[in-house]
Amino acid sequence: MTVKNPLTPMEAEIIRVEEMTSIEKLFYLKLTDPQIIGEFHYNPGQFLEVSVPGVGEAPISICDAQREPGQLQLCIRKVGRVTNAIHRLKEGDRLWIRGPYGNGFPMKLMENHNLLLIAGGLGIAPLRSVLQHALLYRTNYGLITVMYGVRCYSMMLFREEFIRLFREGDKLNVKFLLAYEDESDTKCYQLACERSDRCMRGLVTRLIEAATITPDNTYAVICGPPVMYKFVVRELTQRGFTPTQIYMTMERRMKCGVGKCGHCITGSSNSIKYVCKDGPVFTYWDALKTKGLM
């Protein structure tokens, strides 16, 4: 934890805002207190509580790997009162954050293994932090395969950097695969014509079906809409992945971030989990043991 009191908010300045889609923006933040900057550390998969004074707060996953002290990126979808207020902010404005919270992805455990990242829609945001961390410490990881499912080209997040990986990722031993749903999407169709083995129409599970995936020395990491998990896990287990080789983040369930409100409690008397404290990252084995987790 970056501060002694986990409920203490920290002021952050918005240093850049990038419009990604019609409903998502990427916010570049920098902490304003020099004494906190040196103490602020986060891991891929952790999240923050982001607040606008007088409006409220919302849990948001960090979407980049830590590079510069006191700086971070948040991809925020406009879906409610708090996120609407955040979307109205501009460069130079301030907001408040507390955290980081949660366990994050076990990047140390996954070293010397191949990584298979599978995301749908906004689920790519927390997985981008995993990807960036693995690229930052590239020699610590094997082949990185990214499978990203989107509705259409215009809804694709981090478009420029992912299209670059789509075309040039082999230089970094990275395979980027894209699935799109809209049959009228001409831009994704052009990508499919360019590399039919890397881009195809359908759900993200289509990529798993078409690719040659082996569980040998590989960890799978999943994030996306709740309905996606069941089908992705089924495809992976049919290919020999064990429940402990599959990690997923349940960040959609979170509320207060510190286990006080009870909003994210799941399970039964035999196995109760607080998603914000015990997660938000869990293995598929955790999901099998905890009723209602997945």
PDB file of N, CA and C in Angstrom, residues 180-261:
ATOM      1  N   TYR A 180     -13.430  -9.543 -34.889  1.00  0.00           N
ATOM      2  CA  TYR A 180     -14.417  -8.466 -34.939  1.00  0.00           C
ATOM      3  C   TYR A 180     -15.779  -9.050 -35.298  1.00  0.00           C
ATOM      4  N   GLU A 181     -16.846  -8.408 -34.814  1.00  0.00           N
ATOM      5  CA  GLU A 181     -18.190  -8.942 -34.976  1.00  0.00           C
ATOM      6  C   GLU A 181     -18.972  -8.327 -36.129  1.00  0.00           C
ATOM      7  N   ASP A 182     -18.749  -7.048 -36.411  1.00  0.00           N
ATOM      8  CA  ASP A 182     -19.541  -6.332 -37.400  1.00  0.00           C
ATOM      9  C   ASP A 182     -19.131  -6.736 -38.824  1.00  0.00           C
ATOM     10  N   GLU A 183     -20.035  -7.415 -39.536  1.00  0.00           N
ATOM     11  CA  GLU A 183     -19.701  -7.899 -40.872  1.00  0.00           C
ATOM     12  C   GLU A 183     -19.549  -6.774 -41.891  1.00  0.00           C
ATOM     13  N   SER A 184     -20.030  -5.572 -41.562  1.00  0.00           N
ATOM     14  CA  SER A 184     -19.904  -4.435 -42.471  1.00  0.00           C
ATOM     15  C   SER A 184     -18.651  -3.600 -42.206  1.00  0.00           C
ATOM     16  N   ASP A 185     -17.820  -4.047 -41.288  1.00  0.00           N
ATOM     17  CA  ASP A 185     -16.615  -3.304 -40.906  1.00  0.00           C
ATOM     18  C   ASP A 185     -15.539  -3.491 -41.978  1.00  0.00           C
ATOM     19  N   THR A 186     -15.373  -2.490 -42.827  1.00  0.00           N
ATOM     20  CA  THR A 186     -14.429  -2.610 -43.936  1.00  0.00           C
ATOM     21  C   THR A 186     -12.971  -2.545 -43.483  1.00  0.00           C
ATOM     22  N   LYS A 187     -12.690  -1.800 -42.406  1.00  0.00           N
ATOM     23  CA  LYS A 187     -11.303  -1.667 -41.955  1.00  0.00           C
ATOM     24  C   LYS A 187     -10.784  -2.974 -41.352  1.00  0.00           C
ATOM     25  N   CYS A 188     -11.611  -3.620 -40.547  1.00  0.00           N
ATOM     26  CA  CYS A 188     -11.202  -4.918 -40.017  1.00  0.00           C
ATOM     27  C   CYS A 188     -11.137  -5.963 -41.136  1.00  0.00           C
ATOM     28  N   TYR A 189     -12.030  -5.833 -42.112  1.00  0.00           N
ATOM     29  CA  TYR A 189     -11.996  -6.751 -43.256  1.00  0.00           C
ATOM     30  C   TYR A 189     -10.673  -6.619 -43.999  1.00  0.00           C
ATOM     31  N   GLN A 190     -10.186  -5.391 -44.135  1.00  0.00           N
ATOM     32  CA  GLN A 190      -8.907  -5.168 -44.798  1.00  0.00           C
ATOM     33  C   GLN A 190      -7.760  -5.806 -44.011  1.00  0.00           C
ATOM     34  N   LEU A 191      -7.850  -5.725 -42.683  1.00  0.00           N
ATOM     35  CA  LEU A 191      -6.834  -6.382 -41.853  1.00  0.00           C
ATOM     36  C   LEU A 191      -6.889  -7.896 -42.019  1.00  0.00           C
ATOM     37  N   ALA A 192      -8.112  -8.425 -42.145  1.00  0.00           N
ATOM     38  CA  ALA A 192      -8.279  -9.869 -42.356  1.00  0.00           C
ATOM     39  C   ALA A 192      -7.706 -10.284 -43.709  1.00  0.00           C
ATOM     40  N   CYS A 193      -7.857  -9.413 -44.715  1.00  0.00           N
ATOM     41  CA  CYS A 193      -7.269  -9.697 -46.028  1.00  0.00           C
ATOM     42  C   CYS A 193      -5.743  -9.647 -45.955  1.00  0.00           C
ATOM     43  N   GLU A 194      -5.243  -8.775 -45.111  1.00  0.00           N
ATOM     44  CA  GLU A 194      -3.799  -8.618 -44.944  1.00  0.00           C
ATOM     45  C   GLU A 194      -3.187  -9.829 -44.253  1.00  0.00           C
ATOM     46  N   ARG A 195      -3.843 -10.293 -43.184  1.00  0.00           N
ATOM     47  CA  ARG A 195      -3.369 -11.468 -42.450  1.00  0.00           C
ATOM     48  C   ARG A 195      -4.578 -12.260 -41.980  1.00  0.00           C
ATOM     49  N   SER A 196      -5.034 -13.189 -42.801  1.00  0.00           N
ATOM     50  CA  SER A 196      -6.236 -13.957 -42.458  1.00  0.00           C
ATOM     51  C   SER A 196      -6.031 -14.853 -41.244  1.00  0.00           C
ATOM     52  N   ASP A 197      -4.765 -15.143 -40.914  1.00  0.00           N
ATOM     53  CA  ASP A 197      -4.483 -15.970 -39.739  1.00  0.00           C
ATOM     54  C   ASP A 197      -4.446 -15.150 -38.457  1.00  0.00           C
ATOM     55  N   ARG A 198      -4.449 -13.805 -38.601  1.00  0.00           N
ATOM     56  CA  ARG A 198      -4.350 -12.934 -37.429  1.00  0.00           C
ATOM     57  C   ARG A 198      -5.616 -12.099 -37.200  1.00  0.00           C
ATOM     58  N   CYS A 199      -6.487 -12.015 -38.184  1.00  0.00           N
ATOM     59  CA  CYS A 199      -7.715 -11.241 -38.028  1.00  0.00           C
ATOM     60  C   CYS A 199      -8.862 -11.975 -38.702  1.00  0.00           C
ATOM     61  N   MET A 200      -9.965 -12.148 -37.985  1.00  0.00           N
ATOM     62  CA  MET A 200     -11.112 -12.869 -38.537  1.00  0.00           C
ATOM     63  C   MET A 200     -12.400 -12.407 -37.879  1.00  0.00           C
ATOM     64  N   ARG A 201     -13.497 -12.580 -38.600  1.00  0.00           N
ATOM     65  CA  ARG A 201     -14.790 -12.160 -38.071  1.00  0.00           C
ATOM     66  C   ARG A 201     -15.343 -13.227 -37.140  1.00  0.00           C
ATOM     67  N   GLY A 202     -15.921 -12.776 -36.029  1.00  0.00           N
ATOM     68  CA  GLY A 202     -16.495 -13.679 -35.045  1.00  0.00           C
ATOM     69  C   GLY A 202     -16.137 -13.239 -33.643  1.00  0.00           C
ATOM     70  N   LEU A 203     -16.486 -14.051 -32.681  1.00  0.00           N
ATOM     71  CA  LEU A 203     -16.155 -13.777 -31.287  1.00  0.00           C
ATOM     72  C   LEU A 203     -14.702 -14.123 -31.012  1.00  0.00           C
ATOM     73  N   VAL A 204     -14.211 -13.701 -29.865  1.00  0.00           N
ATOM     74  CA  VAL A 204     -12.808 -13.937 -29.554  1.00  0.00           C
ATOM     75  C   VAL A 204     -12.488 -15.428 -29.476  1.00  0.00           C
ATOM     76  N   THR A 205     -13.492 -16.257 -29.167  1.00  0.00           N
ATOM     77  CA  THR A 205     -13.266 -17.710 -29.130  1.00  0.00           C
ATOM     78  C   THR A 205     -12.900 -18.253 -30.506  1.00  0.00           C
ATOM     79  N   ARG A 206     -13.285 -17.549 -31.554  1.00  0.00           N
ATOM     80  CA  ARG A 206     -12.914 -17.973 -32.916  1.00  0.00           C
ATOM     81  C   ARG A 206     -11.406 -17.978 -33.071  1.00  0.00           C
ATOM     82  N   LEU A 207     -10.738 -17.038 -32.432  1.00  0.00           N
ATOM     83  CA  LEU A 207      -9.281 -16.975 -32.497  1.00  0.00           C
ATOM     84  C   LEU A 207      -8.655 -18.192 -31.829  1.00  0.00           C
ATOM     85  N   ILE A 208      -9.252 -18.607 -30.713  1.00  0.00           N
ATOM     86  CA  ILE A 208      -8.732 -19.780 -30.002  1.00  0.00           C
ATOM     87  C   ILE A 208      -8.919 -21.023 -30.855  1.00  0.00           C
ATOM     88  N   GLU A 209     -10.088 -21.125 -31.485  1.00  0.00           N
ATOM     89  CA  GLU A 209     -10.387 -22.289 -32.318  1.00  0.00           C
ATOM     90  C   GLU A 209      -9.442 -22.393 -33.505  1.00  0.00           C
ATOM     91  N   ALA A 210      -9.075 -21.228 -34.067  1.00  0.00           N
ATOM     92  CA  ALA A 210      -8.259 -21.217 -35.280  1.00  0.00           C
ATOM     93  C   ALA A 210      -6.765 -21.313 -35.008  1.00  0.00           C
ATOM     94  N   ALA A 211      -6.351 -20.923 -33.818  1.00  0.00           N
ATOM     95  CA  ALA A 211      -4.920 -20.877 -33.514  1.00  0.00           C
ATOM     96  C   ALA A 211      -4.416 -22.225 -33.006  1.00  0.00           C
ATOM     97  N   THR A 212      -3.115 -22.385 -33.116  1.00  0.00           N
ATOM     98  CA  THR A 212      -2.470 -23.573 -32.545  1.00  0.00           C
ATOM     99  C   THR A 212      -1.979 -23.199 -31.152  1.00  0.00           C
ATOM    100  N   ILE A 213      -2.732 -23.628 -30.152  1.00  0.00           N
ATOM    101  CA  ILE A 213      -2.419 -23.261 -28.769  1.00  0.00           C
ATOM    102  C   ILE A 213      -2.115 -24.528 -27.978  1.00  0.00           C
ATOM    103  N   THR A 214      -1.015 -24.498 -27.274  1.00  0.00           N
ATOM    104  CA  THR A 214      -0.675 -25.612 -26.388  1.00  0.00           C
ATOM    105  C   THR A 214      -0.480 -25.069 -24.973  1.00  0.00           C
ATOM    106  N   PRO A 215      -0.859 -25.847 -23.979  1.00  0.00           N
ATOM    107  CA  PRO A 215      -0.719 -25.388 -22.595  1.00  0.00           C
ATOM    108  C   PRO A 215       0.694 -25.514 -22.050  1.00  0.00           C
ATOM    109  N   ASP A 216       1.585 -26.099 -22.840  1.00  0.00           N
ATOM    110  CA  ASP A 216       2.944 -26.338 -22.361  1.00  0.00           C
ATOM    111  C   ASP A 216       3.629 -25.026 -21.990  1.00  0.00           C
ATOM    112  N   ASN A 217       4.024 -24.936 -20.736  1.00  0.00           N
ATOM    113  CA  ASN A 217       4.788 -23.778 -20.259  1.00  0.00           C
ATOM    114  C   ASN A 217       4.079 -22.457 -20.540  1.00  0.00           C
ATOM    115  N   THR A 218       2.738 -22.430 -20.420  1.00  0.00           N
ATOM    116  CA  THR A 218       1.957 -21.244 -20.771  1.00  0.00           C
ATOM    117  C   THR A 218       0.954 -20.896 -19.681  1.00  0.00           C
ATOM    118  N   TYR A 219       0.822 -19.608 -19.413  1.00  0.00           N
ATOM    119  CA  TYR A 219      -0.251 -19.103 -18.555  1.00  0.00           C
ATOM    120  C   TYR A 219      -1.215 -18.296 -19.418  1.00  0.00           C
ATOM    121  N   ALA A 220      -2.508 -18.503 -19.180  1.00  0.00           N
ATOM    122  CA  ALA A 220      -3.537 -17.740 -19.879  1.00  0.00           C
ATOM    123  C   ALA A 220      -4.106 -16.695 -18.928  1.00  0.00           C
ATOM    124  N   VAL A 221      -4.340 -15.497 -19.442  1.00  0.00           N
ATOM    125  CA  VAL A 221      -4.875 -14.389 -18.655  1.00  0.00           C
ATOM    126  C   VAL A 221      -6.094 -13.839 -19.400  1.00  0.00           C
ATOM    127  N   ILE A 222      -7.230 -13.711 -18.698  1.00  0.00           N
ATOM    128  CA  ILE A 222      -8.499 -13.379 -19.347  1.00  0.00           C
ATOM    129  C   ILE A 222      -9.130 -12.157 -18.699  1.00  0.00           C
ATOM    130  N   CYS A 223      -9.733 -11.295 -19.525  1.00  0.00           N
ATOM    131  CA  CYS A 223     -10.566 -10.209 -19.019  1.00  0.00           C
ATOM    132  C   CYS A 223     -11.535  -9.766 -20.111  1.00  0.00           C
ATOM    133  N   GLY A 224     -12.793  -9.586 -19.729  1.00  0.00           N
ATOM    134  CA  GLY A 224     -13.795  -9.156 -20.695  1.00  0.00           C
ATOM    135  C   GLY A 224     -15.178  -9.180 -20.078  1.00  0.00           C
ATOM    136  N   PRO A 225     -16.216  -9.114 -20.911  1.00  0.00           N
ATOM    137  CA  PRO A 225     -17.586  -9.186 -20.407  1.00  0.00           C
ATOM    138  C   PRO A 225     -17.819 -10.509 -19.677  1.00  0.00           C
ATOM    139  N   PRO A 226     -18.652 -10.515 -18.627  1.00  0.00           N
ATOM    140  CA  PRO A 226     -18.875 -11.733 -17.849  1.00  0.00           C
ATOM    141  C   PRO A 226     -19.252 -12.950 -18.690  1.00  0.00           C
ATOM    142  N   VAL A 227     -20.049 -12.760 -19.727  1.00  0.00           N
ATOM    143  CA  VAL A 227     -20.490 -13.890 -20.541  1.00  0.00           C
ATOM    144  C   VAL A 227     -19.324 -14.539 -21.279  1.00  0.00           C
ATOM    145  N   MET A 228     -18.254 -13.807 -21.479  1.00  0.00           N
ATOM    146  CA  MET A 228     -17.114 -14.310 -22.241  1.00  0.00           C
ATOM    147  C   MET A 228     -16.339 -15.393 -21.500  1.00  0.00           C
ATOM    148  N   TYR A 229     -16.277 -15.282 -20.186  1.00  0.00           N
ATOM    149  CA  TYR A 229     -15.395 -16.140 -19.392  1.00  0.00           C
ATOM    150  C   TYR A 229     -15.703 -17.620 -19.577  1.00  0.00           C
ATOM    151  N   LYS A 230     -16.965 -17.960 -19.494  1.00  0.00           N
ATOM    152  CA  LYS A 230     -17.351 -19.368 -19.561  1.00  0.00           C
ATOM    153  C   LYS A 230     -16.896 -20.013 -20.864  1.00  0.00           C
ATOM    154  N   PHE A 231     -17.081 -19.311 -21.969  1.00  0.00           N
ATOM    155  CA  PHE A 231     -16.758 -19.882 -23.273  1.00  0.00           C
ATOM    156  C   PHE A 231     -15.255 -19.914 -23.516  1.00  0.00           C
ATOM    157  N   VAL A 232     -14.549 -18.888 -23.059  1.00  0.00           N
ATOM    158  CA  VAL A 232     -13.091 -18.884 -23.211  1.00  0.00           C
ATOM    159  C   VAL A 232     -12.462 -19.984 -22.368  1.00  0.00           C
ATOM    160  N   VAL A 233     -12.914 -20.116 -21.122  1.00  0.00           N
ATOM    161  CA  VAL A 233     -12.375 -21.154 -20.241  1.00  0.00           C
ATOM    162  C   VAL A 233     -12.641 -22.534 -20.817  1.00  0.00           C
ATOM    163  N   ARG A 234     -13.826 -22.732 -21.389  1.00  0.00           N
ATOM    164  CA  ARG A 234     -14.148 -24.032 -21.983  1.00  0.00           C
ATOM    165  C   ARG A 234     -13.191 -24.358 -23.125  1.00  0.00           C
ATOM    166  N   GLU A 235     -12.915 -23.368 -23.972  1.00  0.00           N
ATOM    167  CA  GLU A 235     -11.987 -23.598 -25.078  1.00  0.00           C
ATOM    168  C   GLU A 235     -10.586 -23.935 -24.563  1.00  0.00           C
ATOM    169  N   LEU A 236     -10.159 -23.246 -23.517  1.00  0.00           N
ATOM    170  CA  LEU A 236      -8.812 -23.479 -22.997  1.00  0.00           C
ATOM    171  C   LEU A 236      -8.694 -24.840 -22.324  1.00  0.00           C
ATOM    172  N   THR A 237      -9.671 -25.199 -21.516  1.00  0.00           N
ATOM    173  CA  THR A 237      -9.599 -26.492 -20.826  1.00  0.00           C
ATOM    174  C   THR A 237      -9.683 -27.654 -21.819  1.00  0.00           C
ATOM    175  N   GLN A 238     -10.418 -27.470 -22.909  1.00  0.00           N
ATOM    176  CA  GLN A 238     -10.474 -28.506 -23.941  1.00  0.00           C
ATOM    177  C   GLN A 238      -9.122 -28.689 -24.608  1.00  0.00           C
ATOM    178  N   ARG A 239      -8.277 -27.681 -24.534  1.00  0.00           N
ATOM    179  CA  ARG A 239      -6.939 -27.763 -25.119  1.00  0.00           C
ATOM    180  C   ARG A 239      -5.877 -28.120 -24.100  1.00  0.00           C
ATOM    181  N   GLY A 240      -6.300 -28.496 -22.904  1.00  0.00           N
ATOM    182  CA  GLY A 240      -5.366 -29.032 -21.925  1.00  0.00           C
ATOM    183  C   GLY A 240      -4.884 -28.085 -20.856  1.00  0.00           C
ATOM    184  N   PHE A 241      -5.388 -26.843 -20.844  1.00  0.00           N
ATOM    185  CA  PHE A 241      -5.008 -25.929 -19.769  1.00  0.00           C
ATOM    186  C   PHE A 241      -5.641 -26.386 -18.457  1.00  0.00           C
ATOM    187  N   THR A 242      -4.851 -26.381 -17.393  1.00  0.00           N
ATOM    188  CA  THR A 242      -5.371 -26.744 -16.078  1.00  0.00           C
ATOM    189  C   THR A 242      -5.971 -25.501 -15.416  1.00  0.00           C
ATOM    190  N   PRO A 243      -6.849 -25.674 -14.431  1.00  0.00           N
ATOM    191  CA  PRO A 243      -7.447 -24.512 -13.756  1.00  0.00           C
ATOM    192  C   PRO A 243      -6.436 -23.551 -13.140  1.00  0.00           C
ATOM    193  N   THR A 244      -5.267 -24.035 -12.759  1.00  0.00           N
ATOM    194  CA  THR A 244      -4.265 -23.162 -12.152  1.00  0.00           C
ATOM    195  C   THR A 244      -3.411 -22.430 -13.189  1.00  0.00           C
ATOM    196  N   GLN A 245      -3.587 -22.770 -14.456  1.00  0.00           N
ATOM    197  CA  GLN A 245      -2.878 -22.070 -15.526  1.00  0.00           C
ATOM    198  C   GLN A 245      -3.696 -20.909 -16.087  1.00  0.00           C
ATOM    199  N   ILE A 246      -4.925 -20.768 -15.626  1.00  0.00           N
ATOM    200  CA  ILE A 246      -5.828 -19.753 -16.167  1.00  0.00           C
ATOM    201  C   ILE A 246      -6.098 -18.692 -15.109  1.00  0.00           C
ATOM    202  N   TYR A 247      -5.734 -17.454 -15.404  1.00  0.00           N
ATOM    203  CA  TYR A 247      -5.998 -16.327 -14.503  1.00  0.00           C
ATOM    204  C   TYR A 247      -7.045 -15.418 -15.130  1.00  0.00           C
ATOM    205  N   MET A 248      -7.911 -14.861 -14.293  1.00  0.00           N
ATOM    206  CA  MET A 248      -8.945 -13.951 -14.765  1.00  0.00           C
ATOM    207  C   MET A 248      -9.139 -12.835 -13.752  1.00  0.00           C
ATOM    208  N   THR A 249      -9.519 -11.677 -14.225  1.00  0.00           N
ATOM    209  CA  THR A 249      -9.787 -10.574 -13.309  1.00  0.00           C
ATOM    210  C   THR A 249     -11.279 -10.295 -13.251  1.00  0.00           C
ATOM    211  N   MET A 250     -11.788 -10.158 -12.030  1.00  0.00           N
ATOM    212  CA  MET A 250     -13.212  -9.931 -11.789  1.00  0.00           C
ATOM    213  C   MET A 250     -13.452  -8.490 -11.342  1.00  0.00           C
ATOM    214  N   GLU A 251     -12.736  -7.539 -11.927  1.00  0.00           N
ATOM    215  CA  GLU A 251     -12.787  -6.151 -11.471  1.00  0.00           C
ATOM    216  C   GLU A 251     -14.160  -5.498 -11.635  1.00  0.00           C
ATOM    217  N   ARG A 252     -15.036  -6.070 -12.433  1.00  0.00           N
ATOM    218  CA  ARG A 252     -16.369  -5.490 -12.604  1.00  0.00           C
ATOM    219  C   ARG A 252     -17.205  -5.556 -11.328  1.00  0.00           C
ATOM    220  N   ARG A 253     -16.848  -6.431 -10.394  1.00  0.00           N
ATOM    221  CA  ARG A 253     -17.653  -6.628  -9.184  1.00  0.00           C
ATOM    222  C   ARG A 253     -17.337  -5.625  -8.077  1.00  0.00           C
ATOM    223  N   MET A 254     -16.301  -4.828  -8.219  1.00  0.00           N
ATOM    224  CA  MET A 254     -15.803  -4.055  -7.090  1.00  0.00           C
ATOM    225  C   MET A 254     -16.616  -2.792  -6.823  1.00  0.00           C
ATOM    226  N   LYS A 255     -16.514  -2.334  -5.554  1.00  0.00           N
ATOM    227  CA  LYS A 255     -17.202  -1.109  -5.156  1.00  0.00           C
ATOM    228  C   LYS A 255     -16.278  -0.234  -4.310  1.00  0.00           C
ATOM    229  N   CYS A 256     -16.170  -0.546  -2.988  1.00  0.00           N
ATOM    230  CA  CYS A 256     -15.398   0.334  -2.098  1.00  0.00           C
ATOM    231  C   CYS A 256     -13.891   0.132  -2.220  1.00  0.00           C
ATOM    232  N   GLY A 257     -13.477  -1.089  -2.580  1.00  0.00           N
ATOM    233  CA  GLY A 257     -12.057  -1.365  -2.763  1.00  0.00           C
ATOM    234  C   GLY A 257     -11.335  -1.917  -1.556  1.00  0.00           C
ATOM    235  N   VAL A 258     -11.942  -1.846  -0.373  1.00  0.00           N
ATOM    236  CA  VAL A 258     -11.237  -2.273   0.841  1.00  0.00           C
ATOM    237  C   VAL A 258     -12.031  -3.297   1.657  1.00  0.00           C
ATOM    238  N   GLY A 259     -13.074  -3.859   1.102  1.00  0.00           N
ATOM    239  CA  GLY A 259     -13.818  -4.919   1.784  1.00  0.00           C
ATOM    240  C   GLY A 259     -14.755  -4.463   2.875  1.00  0.00           C
ATOM    241  N   LYS A 260     -15.146  -3.199   2.872  1.00  0.00           N
ATOM    242  CA  LYS A 260     -16.028  -2.683   3.923  1.00  0.00           C
ATOM    243  C   LYS A 260     -17.508  -2.725   3.539  1.00  0.00           C
ATOM    244  N   CYS A 261     -17.810  -2.486   2.260  1.00  0.00           N
ATOM    245  CA  CYS A 261     -19.223  -2.359   1.870  1.00  0.00           C
ATOM    246  C   CYS A 261     -19.894  -3.698   1.636  1.00  0.00           C
TER     247      CYS A 261
END
